[in-house]
PDB file of N, CA and C in Angstrom:
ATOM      1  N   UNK A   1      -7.719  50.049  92.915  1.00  0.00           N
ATOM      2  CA  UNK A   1      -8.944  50.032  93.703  1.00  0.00           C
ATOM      3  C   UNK A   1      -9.429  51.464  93.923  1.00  0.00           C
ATOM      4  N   UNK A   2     -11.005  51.541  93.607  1.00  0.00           N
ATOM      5  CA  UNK A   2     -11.442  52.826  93.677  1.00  0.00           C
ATOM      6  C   UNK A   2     -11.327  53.542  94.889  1.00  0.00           C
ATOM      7  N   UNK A   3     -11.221  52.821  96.009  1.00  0.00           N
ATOM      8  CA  UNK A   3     -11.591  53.275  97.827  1.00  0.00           C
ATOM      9  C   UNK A   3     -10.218  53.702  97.666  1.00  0.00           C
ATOM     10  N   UNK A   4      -9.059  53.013  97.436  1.00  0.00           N
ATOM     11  CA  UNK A   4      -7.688  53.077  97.969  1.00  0.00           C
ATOM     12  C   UNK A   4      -7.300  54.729  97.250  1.00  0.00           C
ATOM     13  N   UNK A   5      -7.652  54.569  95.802  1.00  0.00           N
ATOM     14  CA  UNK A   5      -7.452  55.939  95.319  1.00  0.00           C
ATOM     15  C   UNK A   5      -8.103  57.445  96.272  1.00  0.00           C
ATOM     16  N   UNK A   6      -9.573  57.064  96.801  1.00  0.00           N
ATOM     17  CA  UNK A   6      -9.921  58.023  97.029  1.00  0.00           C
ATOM     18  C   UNK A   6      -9.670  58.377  98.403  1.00  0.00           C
ATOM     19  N   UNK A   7      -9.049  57.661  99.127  1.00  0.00           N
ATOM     20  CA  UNK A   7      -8.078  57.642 100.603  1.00  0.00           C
ATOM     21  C   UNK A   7      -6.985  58.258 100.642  1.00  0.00           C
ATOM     22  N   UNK A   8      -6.597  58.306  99.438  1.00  0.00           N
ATOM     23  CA  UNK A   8      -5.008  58.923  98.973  1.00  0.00           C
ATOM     24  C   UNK A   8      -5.704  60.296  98.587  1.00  0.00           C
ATOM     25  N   UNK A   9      -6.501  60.723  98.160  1.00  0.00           N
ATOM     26  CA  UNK A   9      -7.565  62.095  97.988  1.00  0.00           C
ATOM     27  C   UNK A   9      -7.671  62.886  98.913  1.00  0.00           C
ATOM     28  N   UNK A  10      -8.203  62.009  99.721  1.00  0.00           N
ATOM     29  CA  UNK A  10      -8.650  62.526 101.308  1.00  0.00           C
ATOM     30  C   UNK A  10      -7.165  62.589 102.041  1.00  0.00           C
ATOM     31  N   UNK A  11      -6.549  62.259 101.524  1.00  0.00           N
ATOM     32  CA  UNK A  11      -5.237  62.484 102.388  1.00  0.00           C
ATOM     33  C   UNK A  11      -4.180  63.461 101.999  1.00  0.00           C
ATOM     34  N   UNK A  12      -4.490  63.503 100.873  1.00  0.00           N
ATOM     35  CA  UNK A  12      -4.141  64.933 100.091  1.00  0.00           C
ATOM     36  C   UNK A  12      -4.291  65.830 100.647  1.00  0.00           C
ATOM     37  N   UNK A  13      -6.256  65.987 101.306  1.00  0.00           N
ATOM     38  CA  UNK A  13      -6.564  67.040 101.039  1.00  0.00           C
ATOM     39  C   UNK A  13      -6.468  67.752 102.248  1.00  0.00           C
ATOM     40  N   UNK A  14      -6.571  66.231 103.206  1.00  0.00           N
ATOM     41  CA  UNK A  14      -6.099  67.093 104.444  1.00  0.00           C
ATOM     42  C   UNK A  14      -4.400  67.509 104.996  1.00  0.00           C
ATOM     43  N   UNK A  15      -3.448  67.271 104.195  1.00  0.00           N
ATOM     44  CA  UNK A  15      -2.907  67.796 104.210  1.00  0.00           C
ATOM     45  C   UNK A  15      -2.485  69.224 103.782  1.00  0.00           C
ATOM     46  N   UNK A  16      -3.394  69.563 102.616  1.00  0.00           N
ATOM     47  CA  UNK A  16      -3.398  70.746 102.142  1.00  0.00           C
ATOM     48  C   UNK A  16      -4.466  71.779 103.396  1.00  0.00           C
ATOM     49  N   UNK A  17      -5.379  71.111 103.962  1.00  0.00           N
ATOM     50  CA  UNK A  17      -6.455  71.695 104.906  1.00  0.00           C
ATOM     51  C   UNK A  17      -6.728  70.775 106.145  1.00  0.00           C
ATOM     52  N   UNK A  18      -6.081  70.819 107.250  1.00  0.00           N
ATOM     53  CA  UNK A  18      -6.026  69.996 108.468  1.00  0.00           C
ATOM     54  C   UNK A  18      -7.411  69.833 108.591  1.00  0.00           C
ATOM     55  N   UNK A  19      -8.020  71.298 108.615  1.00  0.00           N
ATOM     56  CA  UNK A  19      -9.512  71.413 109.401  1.00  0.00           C
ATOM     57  C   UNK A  19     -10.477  70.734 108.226  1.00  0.00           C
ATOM     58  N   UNK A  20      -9.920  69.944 107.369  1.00  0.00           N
ATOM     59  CA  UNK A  20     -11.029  69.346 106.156  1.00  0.00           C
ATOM     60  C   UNK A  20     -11.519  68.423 106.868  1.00  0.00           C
ATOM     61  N   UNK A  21     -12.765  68.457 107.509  1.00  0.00           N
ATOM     62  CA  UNK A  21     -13.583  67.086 108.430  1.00  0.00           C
ATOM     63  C   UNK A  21     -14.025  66.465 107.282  1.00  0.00           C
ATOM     64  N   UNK A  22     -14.532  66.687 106.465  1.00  0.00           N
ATOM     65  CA  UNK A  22     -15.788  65.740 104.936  1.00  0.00           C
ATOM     66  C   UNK A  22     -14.473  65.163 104.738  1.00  0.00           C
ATOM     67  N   UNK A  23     -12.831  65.517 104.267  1.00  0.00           N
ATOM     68  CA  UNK A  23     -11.943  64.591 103.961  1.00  0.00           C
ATOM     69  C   UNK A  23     -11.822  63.705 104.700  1.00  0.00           C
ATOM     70  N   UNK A  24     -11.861  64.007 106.214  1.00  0.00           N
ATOM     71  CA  UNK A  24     -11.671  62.528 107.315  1.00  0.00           C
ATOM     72  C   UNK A  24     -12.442  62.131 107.143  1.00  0.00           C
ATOM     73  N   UNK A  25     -13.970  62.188 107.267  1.00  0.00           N
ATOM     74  CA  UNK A  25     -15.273  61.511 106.858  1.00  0.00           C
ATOM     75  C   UNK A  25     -15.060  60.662 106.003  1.00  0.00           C
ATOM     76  N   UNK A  26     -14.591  60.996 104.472  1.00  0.00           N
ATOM     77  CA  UNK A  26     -14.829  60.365 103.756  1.00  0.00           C
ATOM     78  C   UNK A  26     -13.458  59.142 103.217  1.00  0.00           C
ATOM     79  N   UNK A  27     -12.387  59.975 104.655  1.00  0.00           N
ATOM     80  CA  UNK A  27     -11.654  58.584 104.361  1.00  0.00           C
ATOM     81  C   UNK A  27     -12.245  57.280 105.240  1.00  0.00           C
ATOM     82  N   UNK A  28     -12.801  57.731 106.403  1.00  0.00           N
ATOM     83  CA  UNK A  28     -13.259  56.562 107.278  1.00  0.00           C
ATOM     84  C   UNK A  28     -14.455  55.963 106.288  1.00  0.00           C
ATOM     85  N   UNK A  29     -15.192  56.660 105.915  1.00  0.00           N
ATOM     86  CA  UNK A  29     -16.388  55.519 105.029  1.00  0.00           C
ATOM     87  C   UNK A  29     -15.253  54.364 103.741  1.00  0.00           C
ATOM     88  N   UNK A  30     -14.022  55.334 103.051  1.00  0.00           N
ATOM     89  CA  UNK A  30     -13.494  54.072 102.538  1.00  0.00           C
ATOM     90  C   UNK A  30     -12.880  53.202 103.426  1.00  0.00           C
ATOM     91  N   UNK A  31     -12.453  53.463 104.347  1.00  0.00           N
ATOM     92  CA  UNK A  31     -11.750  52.252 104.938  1.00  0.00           C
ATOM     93  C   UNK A  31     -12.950  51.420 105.900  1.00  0.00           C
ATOM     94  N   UNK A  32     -14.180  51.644 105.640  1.00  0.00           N
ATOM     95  CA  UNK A  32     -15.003  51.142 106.437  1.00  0.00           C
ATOM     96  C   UNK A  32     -15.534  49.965 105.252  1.00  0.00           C
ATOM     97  N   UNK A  33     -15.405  50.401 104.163  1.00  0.00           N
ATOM     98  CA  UNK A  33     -15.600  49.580 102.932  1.00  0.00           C
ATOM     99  C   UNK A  33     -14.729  48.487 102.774  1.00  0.00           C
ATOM    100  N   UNK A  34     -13.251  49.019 103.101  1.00  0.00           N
ATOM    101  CA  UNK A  34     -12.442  47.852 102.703  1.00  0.00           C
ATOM    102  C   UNK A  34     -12.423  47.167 103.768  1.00  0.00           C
ATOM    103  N   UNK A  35     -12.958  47.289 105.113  1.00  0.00           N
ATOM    104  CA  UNK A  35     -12.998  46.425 105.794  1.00  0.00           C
ATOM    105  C   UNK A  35     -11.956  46.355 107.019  1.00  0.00           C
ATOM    106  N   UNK A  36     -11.537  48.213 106.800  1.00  0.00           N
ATOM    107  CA  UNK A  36     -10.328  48.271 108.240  1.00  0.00           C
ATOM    108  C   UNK A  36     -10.766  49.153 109.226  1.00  0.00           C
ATOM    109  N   UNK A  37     -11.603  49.009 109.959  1.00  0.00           N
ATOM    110  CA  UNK A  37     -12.449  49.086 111.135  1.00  0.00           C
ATOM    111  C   UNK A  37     -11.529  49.988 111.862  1.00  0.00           C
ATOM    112  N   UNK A  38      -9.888  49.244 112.188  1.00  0.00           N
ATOM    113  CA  UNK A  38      -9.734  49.954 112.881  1.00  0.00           C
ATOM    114  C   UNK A  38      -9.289  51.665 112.236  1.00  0.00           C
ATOM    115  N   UNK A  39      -8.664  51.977 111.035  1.00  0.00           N
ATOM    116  CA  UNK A  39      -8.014  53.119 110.462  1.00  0.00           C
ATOM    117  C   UNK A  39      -9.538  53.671 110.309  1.00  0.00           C
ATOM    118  N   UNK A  40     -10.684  53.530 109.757  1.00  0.00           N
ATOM    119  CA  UNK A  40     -11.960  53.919 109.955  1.00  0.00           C
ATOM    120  C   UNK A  40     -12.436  54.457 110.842  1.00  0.00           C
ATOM    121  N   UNK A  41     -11.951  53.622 112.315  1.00  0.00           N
ATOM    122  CA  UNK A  41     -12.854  54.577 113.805  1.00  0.00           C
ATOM    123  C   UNK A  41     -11.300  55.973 113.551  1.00  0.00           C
ATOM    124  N   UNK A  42     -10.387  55.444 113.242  1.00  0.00           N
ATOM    125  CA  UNK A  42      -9.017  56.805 113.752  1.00  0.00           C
ATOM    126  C   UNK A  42      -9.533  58.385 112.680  1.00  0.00           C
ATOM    127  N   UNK A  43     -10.002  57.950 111.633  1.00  0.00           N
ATOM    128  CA  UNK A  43     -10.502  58.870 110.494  1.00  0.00           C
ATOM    129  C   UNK A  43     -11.607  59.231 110.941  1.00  0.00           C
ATOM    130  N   UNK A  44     -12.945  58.732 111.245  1.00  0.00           N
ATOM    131  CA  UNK A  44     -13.668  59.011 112.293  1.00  0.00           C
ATOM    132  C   UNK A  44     -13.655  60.116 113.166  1.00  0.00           C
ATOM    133  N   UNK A  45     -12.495  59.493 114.084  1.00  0.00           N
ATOM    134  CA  UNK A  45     -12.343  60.491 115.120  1.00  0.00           C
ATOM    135  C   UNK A  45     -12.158  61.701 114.975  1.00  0.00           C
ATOM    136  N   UNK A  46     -11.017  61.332 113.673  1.00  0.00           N
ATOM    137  CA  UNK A  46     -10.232  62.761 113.396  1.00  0.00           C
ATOM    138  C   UNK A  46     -11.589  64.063 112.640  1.00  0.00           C
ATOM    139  N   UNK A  47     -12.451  63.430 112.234  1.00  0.00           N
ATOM    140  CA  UNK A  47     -13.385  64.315 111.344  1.00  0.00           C
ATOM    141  C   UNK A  47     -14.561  65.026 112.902  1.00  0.00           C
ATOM    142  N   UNK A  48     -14.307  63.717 114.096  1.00  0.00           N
ATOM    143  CA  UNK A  48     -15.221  64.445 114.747  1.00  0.00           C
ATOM    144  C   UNK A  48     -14.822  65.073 115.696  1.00  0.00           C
ATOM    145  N   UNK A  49     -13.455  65.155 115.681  1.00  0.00           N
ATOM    146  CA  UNK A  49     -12.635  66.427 116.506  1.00  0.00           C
ATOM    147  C   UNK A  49     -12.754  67.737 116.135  1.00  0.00           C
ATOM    148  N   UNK A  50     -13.009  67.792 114.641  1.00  0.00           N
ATOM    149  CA  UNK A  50     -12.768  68.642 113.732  1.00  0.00           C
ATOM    150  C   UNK A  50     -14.618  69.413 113.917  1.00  0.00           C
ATOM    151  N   UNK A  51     -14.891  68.497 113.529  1.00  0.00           N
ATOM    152  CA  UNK A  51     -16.635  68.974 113.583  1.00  0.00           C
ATOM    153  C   UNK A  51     -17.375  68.288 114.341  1.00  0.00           C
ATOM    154  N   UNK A  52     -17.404  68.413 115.947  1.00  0.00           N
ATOM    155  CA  UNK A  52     -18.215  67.269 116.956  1.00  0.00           C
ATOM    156  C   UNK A  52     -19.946  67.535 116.063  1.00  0.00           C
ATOM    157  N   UNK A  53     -20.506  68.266 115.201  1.00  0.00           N
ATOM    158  CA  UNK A  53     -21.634  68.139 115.203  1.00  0.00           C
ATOM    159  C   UNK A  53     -21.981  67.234 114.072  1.00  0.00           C
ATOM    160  N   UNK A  54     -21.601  66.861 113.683  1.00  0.00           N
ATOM    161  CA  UNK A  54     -21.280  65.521 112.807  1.00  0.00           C
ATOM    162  C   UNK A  54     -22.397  64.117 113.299  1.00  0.00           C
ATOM    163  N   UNK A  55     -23.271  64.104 113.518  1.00  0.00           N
ATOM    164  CA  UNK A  55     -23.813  62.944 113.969  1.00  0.00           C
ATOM    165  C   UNK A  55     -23.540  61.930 113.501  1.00  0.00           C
ATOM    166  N   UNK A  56     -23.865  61.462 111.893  1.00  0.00           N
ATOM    167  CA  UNK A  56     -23.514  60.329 111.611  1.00  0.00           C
ATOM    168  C   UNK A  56     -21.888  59.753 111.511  1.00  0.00           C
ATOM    169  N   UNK A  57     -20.820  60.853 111.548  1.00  0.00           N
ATOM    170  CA  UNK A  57     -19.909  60.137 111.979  1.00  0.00           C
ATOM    171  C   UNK A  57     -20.124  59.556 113.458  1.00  0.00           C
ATOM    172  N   UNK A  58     -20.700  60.484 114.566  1.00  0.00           N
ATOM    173  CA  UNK A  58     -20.621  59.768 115.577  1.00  0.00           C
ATOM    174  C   UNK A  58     -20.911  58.169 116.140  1.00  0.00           C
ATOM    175  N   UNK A  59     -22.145  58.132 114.926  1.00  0.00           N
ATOM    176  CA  UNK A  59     -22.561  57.060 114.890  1.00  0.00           C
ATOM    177  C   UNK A  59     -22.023  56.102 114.819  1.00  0.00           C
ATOM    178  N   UNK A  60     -20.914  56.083 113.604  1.00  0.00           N
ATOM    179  CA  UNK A  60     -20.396  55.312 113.328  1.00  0.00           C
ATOM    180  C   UNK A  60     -19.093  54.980 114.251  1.00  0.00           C
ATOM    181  N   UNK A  61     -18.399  56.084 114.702  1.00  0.00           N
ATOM    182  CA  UNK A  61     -17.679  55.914 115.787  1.00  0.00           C
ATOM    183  C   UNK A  61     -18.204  54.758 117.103  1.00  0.00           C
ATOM    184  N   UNK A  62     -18.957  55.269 117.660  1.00  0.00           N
ATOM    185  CA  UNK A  62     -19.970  54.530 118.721  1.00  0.00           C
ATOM    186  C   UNK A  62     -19.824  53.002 118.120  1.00  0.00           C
ATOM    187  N   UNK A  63     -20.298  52.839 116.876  1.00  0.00           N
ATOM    188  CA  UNK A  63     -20.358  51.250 116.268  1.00  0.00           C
ATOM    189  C   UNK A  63     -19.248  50.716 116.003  1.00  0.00           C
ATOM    190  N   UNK A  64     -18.309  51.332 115.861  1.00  0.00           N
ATOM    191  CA  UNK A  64     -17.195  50.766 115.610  1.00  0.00           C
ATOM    192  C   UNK A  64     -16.203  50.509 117.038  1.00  0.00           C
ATOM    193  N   UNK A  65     -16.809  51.490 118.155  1.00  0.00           N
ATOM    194  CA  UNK A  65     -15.973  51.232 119.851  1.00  0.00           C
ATOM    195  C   UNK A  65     -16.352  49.746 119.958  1.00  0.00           C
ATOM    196  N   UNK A  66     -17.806  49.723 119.438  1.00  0.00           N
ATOM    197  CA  UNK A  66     -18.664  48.616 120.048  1.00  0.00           C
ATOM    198  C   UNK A  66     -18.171  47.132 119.765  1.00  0.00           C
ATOM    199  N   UNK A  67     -17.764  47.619 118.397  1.00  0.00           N
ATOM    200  CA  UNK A  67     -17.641  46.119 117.552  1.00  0.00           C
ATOM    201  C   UNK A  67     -15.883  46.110 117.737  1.00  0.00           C
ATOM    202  N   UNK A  68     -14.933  46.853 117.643  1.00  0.00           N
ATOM    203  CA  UNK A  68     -13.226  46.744 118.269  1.00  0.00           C
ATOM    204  C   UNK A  68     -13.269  46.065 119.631  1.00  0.00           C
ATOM    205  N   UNK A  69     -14.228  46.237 120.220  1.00  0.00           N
ATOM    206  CA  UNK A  69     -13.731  46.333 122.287  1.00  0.00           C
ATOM    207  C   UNK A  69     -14.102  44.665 122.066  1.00  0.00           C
ATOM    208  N   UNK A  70     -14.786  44.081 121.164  1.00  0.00           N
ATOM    209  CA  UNK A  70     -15.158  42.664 121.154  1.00  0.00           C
ATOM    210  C   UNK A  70     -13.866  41.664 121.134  1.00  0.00           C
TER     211      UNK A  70
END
């Protein structure tokens, strides 16, 4: 699976670079694909700890409190 590969990318990369926010970013958009909401808001977070000016992660954070707390 293409998402799963590129999660393992992003996880690479932030291990090689903690402060890589676009790697957390772009692991939460795959796991937002495959449909795991919750590892998505945690990747999320982690990208907007890293870079609070990030809007559209925030966004997606916010949507995803919204739709978990249900």
């Amino acid at each position: 699976e293409y998402y799963v590969e590129a999660i393992n990318s992003c996880h690479d990369a932030l291990e090689l670079n903690p402060y890589h926010f676009g790697a957390a970013a772009g692991m939460g958009q795959c796991y937002l694909k495959l449909d795991e909401q919750v590892l998505a808001l945690e990747a999320f977070r982690r990208a907007l700890n890293l870079n609070p000016g990030l809007e559209g992660v925030r966004a997606n954070v916010v949507y995803l409190e919204r739709v978990l707390e249900k």
